[in-house]
GROMACS .gro file of C-alpha atoms in nm:
model
  375
    1MET     CA    1  -0.539   0.804   2.804
    2LYS     CA    2  -0.217   0.654   2.673
    3PHE     CA    3  -0.033   0.810   2.376
    4GLU     CA    4  -0.233   1.132   2.367
    5ALA     CA    5  -0.079   1.264   2.045
    6LEU     CA    6  -0.211   0.959   1.855
    7PHE     CA    7  -0.565   1.037   1.966
    8GLN     CA    8  -0.599   1.395   1.850
    9PRO     CA    9  -0.837   1.462   1.558
   10LEU     CA   10  -0.698   1.543   1.214
   11GLN     CA   11  -0.848   1.678   0.894
   12VAL     CA   12  -0.761   1.468   0.587
   13GLY     CA   13  -0.917   1.613   0.274
   14PRO     CA   14  -1.292   1.631   0.349
   15TYR     CA   15  -1.269   1.378   0.635
   16THR     CA   16  -1.213   1.441   1.005
   17LEU     CA   17  -1.017   1.154   1.156
   18ALA     CA   18  -1.086   1.082   1.522
   19HIS     CA   19  -0.735   0.949   1.573
   20ARG     CA   20  -0.399   0.909   1.395
   21VAL     CA   21  -0.380   0.525   1.396
   22ALA     CA   22  -0.433   0.405   1.038
   23MET     CA   23  -0.431   0.053   0.903
   24ALA     CA   24  -0.165   0.009   0.635
   25PRO     CA   25  -0.251  -0.163   0.305
   26LEU     CA   26  -0.175  -0.532   0.359
   27THR     CA   27  -0.178  -0.803   0.093
   28ARG     CA   28  -0.345  -1.107   0.250
   29MET     CA   29  -0.427  -1.324  -0.058
   30ARG     CA   30  -0.777  -1.423   0.052
   31ALA     CA   31  -0.993  -1.302  -0.236
   32GLU     CA   32  -1.202  -1.538  -0.449
   33ARG     CA   33  -0.949  -1.729  -0.659
   34GLU     CA   34  -1.132  -1.733  -0.991
   35SER     CA   35  -1.281  -1.384  -1.011
   36PHE     CA   36  -1.025  -1.211  -0.782
   37SER     CA   37  -1.322  -1.052  -0.606
   38PRO     CA   38  -1.351  -0.968  -0.237
   39ARG     CA   39  -1.583  -1.207  -0.055
   40PRO     CA   40  -1.777  -1.202   0.275
   41LEU     CA   41  -1.468  -1.311   0.471
   42ASN     CA   42  -1.286  -0.999   0.351
   43ALA     CA   43  -1.577  -0.778   0.454
   44GLU     CA   44  -1.569  -0.934   0.801
   45TYR     CA   45  -1.192  -0.874   0.830
   46TYR     CA   46  -1.209  -0.505   0.741
   47GLY     CA   47  -1.523  -0.451   0.946
   48GLN     CA   48  -1.345  -0.592   1.253
   49ARG     CA   49  -1.072  -0.329   1.216
   50ALA     CA   50  -1.295  -0.028   1.151
   51THR     CA   51  -1.345   0.241   1.414
   52GLN     CA   52  -1.549   0.560   1.424
   53GLY     CA   53  -1.339   0.818   1.238
   54GLY     CA   54  -1.053   0.573   1.180
   55LEU     CA   55  -0.873   0.539   0.846
   56LEU     CA   56  -0.818   0.200   0.683
   57ILE     CA   57  -0.625   0.160   0.358
   58ALA     CA   58  -0.749  -0.150   0.179
   59GLU     CA   59  -0.497  -0.388   0.030
   60ALA     CA   60  -0.327  -0.325  -0.303
   61SER     CA   61  -0.562  -0.410  -0.589
   62PRO     CA   62  -0.449  -0.445  -0.952
   63VAL     CA   63  -0.611  -0.206  -1.197
   64LEU     CA   64  -0.557  -0.454  -1.482
   65SER     CA   65  -0.553  -0.832  -1.507
   66HIS     CA   66  -0.187  -0.820  -1.616
   67GLY     CA   67  -0.109  -0.604  -1.313
   68ARG     CA   68  -0.115  -0.894  -1.068
   69GLY     CA   69   0.166  -1.112  -0.937
   70ASN     CA   70   0.011  -1.319  -0.658
   71PRO     CA   71  -0.280  -1.562  -0.634
   72ALA     CA   72  -0.604  -1.452  -0.466
   73THR     CA   73  -0.529  -1.080  -0.458
   74PRO     CA   74  -0.846  -0.874  -0.517
   75GLY     CA   75  -0.871  -0.659  -0.828
   76ILE     CA   76  -1.059  -0.343  -0.917
   77TYR     CA   77  -1.115  -0.394  -1.291
   78SER     CA   78  -1.439  -0.595  -1.312
   79GLU     CA   79  -1.802  -0.550  -1.211
   80THR     CA   80  -1.781  -0.856  -0.986
   81GLN     CA   81  -1.482  -0.708  -0.805
   82ILE     CA   82  -1.660  -0.375  -0.764
   83ALA     CA   83  -1.959  -0.556  -0.612
   84GLY     CA   84  -1.733  -0.749  -0.374
   85TRP     CA   85  -1.555  -0.435  -0.261
   86ARG     CA   86  -1.888  -0.263  -0.203
   87LYS     CA   87  -1.964  -0.513   0.072
   88VAL     CA   88  -1.626  -0.443   0.232
   89VAL     CA   89  -1.689  -0.069   0.221
   90ASP     CA   90  -2.037  -0.115   0.369
   91ALA     CA   91  -1.892  -0.313   0.662
   92VAL     CA   92  -1.642  -0.034   0.737
   93HIS     CA   93  -1.896   0.246   0.696
   94ALA     CA   94  -2.137   0.064   0.929
   95LYS     CA   95  -1.887   0.127   1.210
   96GLY     CA   96  -1.819   0.487   1.109
   97GLY     CA   97  -1.484   0.411   0.948
   98ILE     CA   98  -1.313   0.570   0.648
   99ILE     CA   99  -1.158   0.345   0.383
  100PHE     CA  100  -0.929   0.418   0.088
  101LEU     CA  101  -0.833   0.161  -0.177
  102GLN     CA  102  -0.471   0.120  -0.286
  103LEU     CA  103  -0.442   0.101  -0.666
  104TRP     CA  104  -0.167  -0.133  -0.791
  105HIS     CA  105   0.023  -0.268  -1.088
  106VAL     CA  106   0.308  -0.505  -0.997
  107GLY     CA  107   0.495  -0.478  -1.329
  108ARG     CA  108   0.789  -0.717  -1.338
  109VAL     CA  109   0.712  -0.859  -0.990
  110SER     CA  110   0.505  -1.127  -1.155
  111HIS     CA  111   0.522  -1.443  -1.368
  112SER     CA  112   0.395  -1.542  -1.712
  113SER     CA  113   0.162  -1.799  -1.554
  114PHE     CA  114  -0.062  -1.510  -1.446
  115HIS     CA  115  -0.085  -1.377  -1.800
  116GLY     CA  116  -0.160  -1.674  -2.023
  117GLY     CA  117   0.208  -1.731  -2.091
  118GLU     CA  118   0.285  -1.370  -2.182
  119LEU     CA  119   0.577  -1.206  -2.003
  120PRO     CA  120   0.523  -0.953  -1.726
  121VAL     CA  121   0.577  -0.591  -1.826
  122SER     CA  122   0.801  -0.320  -1.687
  123ALA     CA  123   0.972   0.008  -1.769
  124SER     CA  124   1.262  -0.180  -1.931
  125ALA     CA  125   1.351  -0.541  -2.003
  126ILE     CA  126   1.548  -0.577  -1.679
  127PRO     CA  127   1.468  -0.877  -1.457
  128ILE     CA  128   1.469  -0.894  -1.079
  129LYS     CA  129   1.818  -1.016  -0.994
  130ALA     CA  130   1.835  -0.995  -0.615
  131GLU     CA  131   1.993  -1.306  -0.468
  132GLY     CA  132   1.742  -1.555  -0.337
  133MET     CA  133   1.435  -1.374  -0.472
  134LYS     CA  134   1.181  -1.598  -0.644
  135ALA     CA  135   0.855  -1.537  -0.824
  136MET     CA  136   0.525  -1.688  -0.719
  137THR     CA  137   0.332  -1.860  -0.997
  138ALA     CA  138  -0.044  -1.854  -1.050
  139ASP     CA  139  -0.080  -2.193  -0.880
  140GLY     CA  140   0.120  -2.078  -0.577
  141LYS     CA  141   0.449  -2.247  -0.666
  142ILE     CA  142   0.790  -2.084  -0.673
  143SER     CA  143   0.983  -2.002  -0.991
  144ASN     CA  144   1.264  -1.780  -1.113
  145TYR     CA  145   1.177  -1.429  -1.219
  146GLU     CA  146   1.159  -1.381  -1.595
  147THR     CA  147   1.295  -1.093  -1.801
  148PRO     CA  148   0.997  -0.861  -1.843
  149ARG     CA  149   0.884  -0.700  -2.166
  150ALA     CA  150   0.933  -0.323  -2.182
  151LEU     CA  151   0.609  -0.132  -2.234
  152ASP     CA  152   0.606   0.082  -2.547
  153THR     CA  153   0.512   0.448  -2.519
  154ASP     CA  154   0.149   0.403  -2.619
  155GLU     CA  155   0.113   0.119  -2.369
  156VAL     CA  156   0.244   0.345  -2.093
  157LYS     CA  157  -0.033   0.590  -2.169
  158GLY     CA  158  -0.268   0.293  -2.141
  159ILE     CA  159  -0.138   0.230  -1.789
  160VAL     CA  160  -0.240   0.583  -1.694
  161GLU     CA  161  -0.588   0.518  -1.829
  162ALA     CA  162  -0.607   0.186  -1.642
  163PHE     CA  163  -0.535   0.367  -1.315
  164ARG     CA  164  -0.795   0.627  -1.407
  165GLN     CA  165  -1.052   0.352  -1.461
  166GLY     CA  166  -0.945   0.182  -1.138
  167ALA     CA  167  -1.009   0.510  -0.958
  168LYS     CA  168  -1.356   0.529  -1.118
  169ASN     CA  169  -1.426   0.171  -1.016
  170ALA     CA  170  -1.321   0.244  -0.658
  171LEU     CA  171  -1.562   0.537  -0.658
  172ALA     CA  172  -1.838   0.307  -0.784
  173ALA     CA  173  -1.759   0.062  -0.503
  174GLY     CA  174  -1.821   0.335  -0.246
  175PHE     CA  175  -1.465   0.394  -0.120
  176ASP     CA  176  -1.379   0.725   0.042
  177GLY     CA  177  -1.063   0.774  -0.163
  178VAL     CA  178  -0.774   0.599  -0.332
  179GLU     CA  179  -0.403   0.558  -0.269
  180ILE     CA  180  -0.157   0.525  -0.558
  181HIS     CA  181   0.100   0.251  -0.492
  182GLY     CA  182   0.431   0.402  -0.597
  183ALA     CA  183   0.645   0.196  -0.360
  184ASN     CA  184   0.803  -0.145  -0.293
  185GLY     CA  185   0.952  -0.206  -0.636
  186TYR     CA  186   0.621  -0.231  -0.825
  187LEU     CA  187   0.552  -0.082  -1.168
  188LEU     CA  188   0.539   0.288  -1.082
  189GLU     CA  189   0.861   0.261  -0.883
  190GLN     CA  190   1.017   0.058  -1.166
  191PHE     CA  191   0.965   0.368  -1.381
  192LEU     CA  192   1.094   0.600  -1.108
  193GLN     CA  193   1.425   0.431  -1.044
  194SER     CA  194   1.728   0.430  -1.274
  195ARG     CA  195   1.817   0.067  -1.195
  196SER     CA  196   1.494  -0.055  -1.354
  197ASN     CA  197   1.431   0.221  -1.608
  198GLN     CA  198   1.667   0.256  -1.904
  199ARG     CA  199   1.413   0.401  -2.145
  200THR     CA  200   1.495   0.668  -2.402
  201ASP     CA  201   1.143   0.809  -2.453
  202GLN     CA  202   0.962   1.071  -2.243
  203TYR     CA  203   0.930   0.819  -1.957
  204GLY     CA  204   1.302   0.753  -1.917
  205GLY     CA  205   1.639   0.920  -1.872
  206SER     CA  206   1.608   1.233  -1.661
  207ILE     CA  207   1.450   1.243  -1.316
  208GLU     CA  208   1.165   1.449  -1.459
  209ASN     CA  209   1.097   1.184  -1.724
  210ARG     CA  210   1.119   0.890  -1.484
  211ALA     CA  211   0.875   1.062  -1.248
  212ARG     CA  212   0.630   1.134  -1.529
  213LEU     CA  213   0.425   0.814  -1.504
  214LEU     CA  214   0.370   0.839  -1.127
  215LEU     CA  215   0.259   1.200  -1.161
  216GLU     CA  216   0.033   1.129  -1.458
  217VAL     CA  217  -0.130   0.841  -1.272
  218THR     CA  218  -0.179   1.060  -0.965
  219GLU     CA  219  -0.331   1.338  -1.173
  220ALA     CA  220  -0.564   1.087  -1.340
  221ALA     CA  221  -0.690   0.977  -0.998
  222ILE     CA  222  -0.734   1.342  -0.898
  223ASP     CA  223  -0.944   1.396  -1.210
  224VAL     CA  224  -1.183   1.130  -1.074
  225TRP     CA  225  -1.175   1.199  -0.702
  226GLY     CA  226  -1.042   1.548  -0.644
  227ALA     CA  227  -0.702   1.595  -0.482
  228GLY     CA  228  -0.832   1.579  -0.125
  229ARG     CA  229  -0.933   1.215  -0.162
  230VAL     CA  230  -0.612   1.084  -0.326
  231GLY     CA  231  -0.301   0.965  -0.143
  232VAL     CA  232   0.034   0.841  -0.274
  233ARG     CA  233   0.267   0.584  -0.118
  234LEU     CA  234   0.646   0.596  -0.167
  235SER     CA  235   0.947   0.404  -0.034
  236PRO     CA  236   1.243   0.637  -0.104
  237HIS     CA  237   1.516   0.422   0.053
  238GLY     CA  238   1.340   0.089   0.005
  239ILE     CA  239   1.495  -0.227  -0.137
  240ALA     CA  240   1.185  -0.445  -0.172
  241ASN     CA  241   1.158  -0.653  -0.489
  242ASP     CA  242   1.510  -0.559  -0.602
  243SER     CA  243   1.433  -0.187  -0.592
  244GLY     CA  244   1.667   0.087  -0.476
  245GLU     CA  245   1.787   0.411  -0.632
  246PRO     CA  246   2.167   0.454  -0.597
  247ASP     CA  247   2.117   0.814  -0.477
  248PRO     CA  248   1.754   0.849  -0.369
  249MET     CA  249   1.751   1.212  -0.256
  250PRO     CA  250   1.754   1.394  -0.594
  251LEU     CA  251   1.482   1.167  -0.736
  252TYR     CA  252   1.253   1.170  -0.435
  253THR     CA  253   1.309   1.537  -0.362
  254HIS     CA  254   1.174   1.608  -0.710
  255VAL     CA  255   0.880   1.369  -0.661
  256VAL     CA  256   0.786   1.500  -0.317
  257ASN     CA  257   0.807   1.862  -0.433
  258ALA     CA  258   0.584   1.781  -0.731
  259LEU     CA  259   0.330   1.597  -0.514
  260ASP     CA  260   0.328   1.879  -0.259
  261LYS     CA  261   0.183   2.111  -0.524
  262LEU     CA  262  -0.117   1.884  -0.588
  263GLY     CA  263  -0.296   1.923  -0.253
  264LEU     CA  264  -0.326   1.549  -0.185
  265ALA     CA  265  -0.518   1.391   0.101
  266TYR     CA  266  -0.183   1.263   0.226
  267LEU     CA  267   0.163   1.143   0.131
  268HIS     CA  268   0.246   0.800   0.273
  269PHE     CA  269   0.603   0.678   0.332
  270ILE     CA  270   0.737   0.334   0.411
  271GLU     CA  271   1.027   0.374   0.650
  272PRO     CA  272   1.345   0.210   0.518
  273ARG     CA  273   1.396   0.004   0.833
  274SER     CA  274   1.096  -0.205   0.726
  275SER     CA  275   1.164  -0.227   0.353
  276GLY     CA  276   1.131  -0.584   0.234
  277SER     CA  277   0.903  -0.816   0.044
  278GLY     CA  278   0.681  -0.868   0.349
  279ARG     CA  279   0.762  -1.237   0.373
  280ALA     CA  280   1.021  -1.215   0.650
  281GLU     CA  281   1.094  -1.005   0.954
  282VAL     CA  282   1.290  -0.695   0.852
  283ASN     CA  283   1.428  -0.431   1.084
  284TRP     CA  284   1.727  -0.266   0.922
  285GLN     CA  285   1.942  -0.059   1.156
  286ASN     CA  286   2.129   0.265   1.090
  287VAL     CA  287   1.917   0.362   0.790
  288PRO     CA  288   1.774   0.708   0.714
  289SER     CA  289   1.425   0.809   0.822
  290ALA     CA  290   1.186   0.898   0.541
  291MET     CA  291   0.969   1.115   0.764
  292LEU     CA  292   1.268   1.314   0.894
  293LEU     CA  293   1.416   1.363   0.547
  294PHE     CA  294   1.099   1.468   0.369
  295ARG     CA  295   0.885   1.639   0.635
  296PRO     CA  296   1.055   1.974   0.558
  297LEU     CA  297   0.965   1.935   0.189
  298TYR     CA  298   0.600   1.842   0.228
  299SER     CA  299   0.340   2.083   0.360
  300GLY     CA  300   0.040   1.849   0.359
  301VAL     CA  301  -0.065   1.553   0.573
  302LEU     CA  302   0.222   1.307   0.610
  303MET     CA  303   0.166   0.942   0.695
  304THR     CA  304   0.445   0.696   0.763
  305ALA     CA  305   0.464   0.323   0.833
  306GLY     CA  306   0.717   0.063   0.930
  307GLY     CA  307   0.795  -0.099   1.261
  308PHE     CA  308   0.635   0.158   1.489
  309THR     CA  309   0.534   0.086   1.847
  310GLY     CA  310   0.286   0.291   2.044
  311GLU     CA  311   0.573   0.483   2.200
  312THR     CA  312   0.759   0.562   1.878
  313ALA     CA  313   0.436   0.643   1.692
  314ASN     CA  314   0.322   0.885   1.959
  315ALA     CA  315   0.664   1.051   1.963
  316ALA     CA  316   0.663   1.093   1.584
  317ILE     CA  317   0.328   1.273   1.601
  318ALA     CA  318   0.412   1.476   1.911
  319GLU     CA  319   0.741   1.595   1.761
  320GLY     CA  320   0.578   1.696   1.433
  321HIS     CA  321   0.761   1.447   1.212
  322ALA     CA  322   0.440   1.286   1.087
  323ASP     CA  323   0.064   1.335   1.112
  324ILE     CA  324  -0.059   0.974   1.087
  325ILE     CA  325   0.110   0.643   1.166
  326ALA     CA  326   0.003   0.339   0.964
  327PHE     CA  327   0.035   0.002   1.136
  328GLY     CA  328   0.047  -0.329   0.956
  329ARG     CA  329   0.150  -0.648   1.133
  330ILE     CA  330   0.012  -0.556   1.474
  331PHE     CA  331  -0.316  -0.443   1.315
  332ILE     CA  332  -0.348  -0.794   1.172
  333SER     CA  333  -0.335  -0.955   1.516
  334ASN     CA  334  -0.515  -0.678   1.705
  335PRO     CA  335  -0.840  -0.588   1.527
  336ASP     CA  336  -0.908  -0.329   1.797
  337LEU     CA  337  -0.558  -0.178   1.782
  338PRO     CA  338  -0.662   0.187   1.835
  339LEU     CA  339  -0.843   0.095   2.157
  340ARG     CA  340  -0.553  -0.116   2.281
  341LEU     CA  341  -0.307   0.167   2.224
  342GLN     CA  342  -0.537   0.424   2.380
  343GLN     CA  343  -0.597   0.215   2.691
  344ASP     CA  344  -0.250   0.058   2.706
  345TYR     CA  345  -0.394  -0.292   2.677
  346PRO     CA  346  -0.147  -0.571   2.590
  347LEU     CA  347  -0.107  -0.661   2.223
  348THR     CA  348  -0.168  -1.005   2.076
  349PRO     CA  349   0.139  -1.130   1.883
  350TYR     CA  350   0.093  -1.204   1.513
  351ASN     CA  351   0.153  -1.535   1.338
  352ARG     CA  352   0.355  -1.469   1.020
  353ALA     CA  353   0.281  -1.817   0.884
  354THR     CA  354  -0.083  -1.714   0.832
  355PHE     CA  355  -0.020  -1.377   0.666
  356TYR     CA  356  -0.068  -1.492   0.306
  357GLY     CA  357  -0.355  -1.711   0.185
  358GLY     CA  358  -0.589  -1.936   0.378
  359GLU     CA  359  -0.923  -1.875   0.543
  360GLU     CA  360  -1.024  -1.752   0.890
  361LYS     CA  361  -0.710  -1.866   1.074
  362GLY     CA  362  -0.479  -1.572   1.125
  363TYR     CA  363  -0.728  -1.346   0.949
  364THR     CA  364  -1.063  -1.303   1.127
  365ASP     CA  365  -1.002  -1.520   1.433
  366TYR     CA  366  -0.784  -1.276   1.631
  367PRO     CA  367  -0.997  -1.169   1.929
  368ALA     CA  368  -1.069  -0.817   2.041
  369TYR     CA  369  -0.949  -0.731   2.390
  370ASP     CA  370  -1.291  -0.764   2.556
  371GLU     CA  371  -1.314  -1.118   2.423
  372LEU     CA  372  -0.995  -1.198   2.613
  373THR     CA  373  -1.108  -1.042   2.940
  374PRO     CA  374  -1.364  -1.213   3.166
  375VAL     CA  375  -1.667  -0.996   3.243
   0.00000   0.00000   0.00000
């Protein structure tokens, strides 16, 4: 066996994982375009990547209609969407897999065309200003980002309830748990970080106040699922979508310490070397390591993602820096990735041009290794 540390069992909440190779949540923009519901093609895609005792984290799914910022991303706020996701879950469970759903609200990373002309919302009325960054419109065109509307205090409480309902809907769809998306410059991180949050109510100002929404959302999901079936994703040194805290350590030390007390299924980091919008190759050098910085602060199961190879993933597990490694791009092009790593089979390269939108090409047409090898 290759990479033995990656293929040791692990207890995650009530689930026993057969291996430590997880599939990261990956926006692919292939849901039904009118209802934003998963369709049979999506069920096929996830089913291809399921393994006995393997963990998949399904793509980020808005908990509200105004929580979206891309075309054809599946939601988790309607009965039709719940029914579509149920077919995905069934396909994964048929192969003995475990699947969590990532709950999402994009906040200001959106455009008024998705919301009937109304502005996107955020912690404060601060637009995305990063050079060269453009918004995607509802019809797939490119536009400038708009200045978002700041949510009032009562509306923020409504966001917590929307995540609670999204967690209930995920339970109704048959998922095994949920992951709260607190990373990559989306709404919960917009509240966390001082660059995007200049509020003066109980959700702004101090670190404790800025962290309040993330923790309330997490606790709402725990109310539905129990702590052992809820994960949280963070990107402490990330810069995606014009995010980035000037001094991340005080903020994220507070957040990680608070999450550590909740008994989560796992805490999931995005390594800063891979922080970006996902639309271009990113491999920053000489940046800090999230797993190294925060492993001493977190006593539960720690997952990390971002640019790992089999060698570096195995080393991270073997050296105790992480418990699970989530793979993204190479899981897209290698539906049988755990087997390929275990047996040291060659990996199929991915085609970035087919990551977002489309049909089977670059989605369900990547072959498994035995399809490549003559019998």
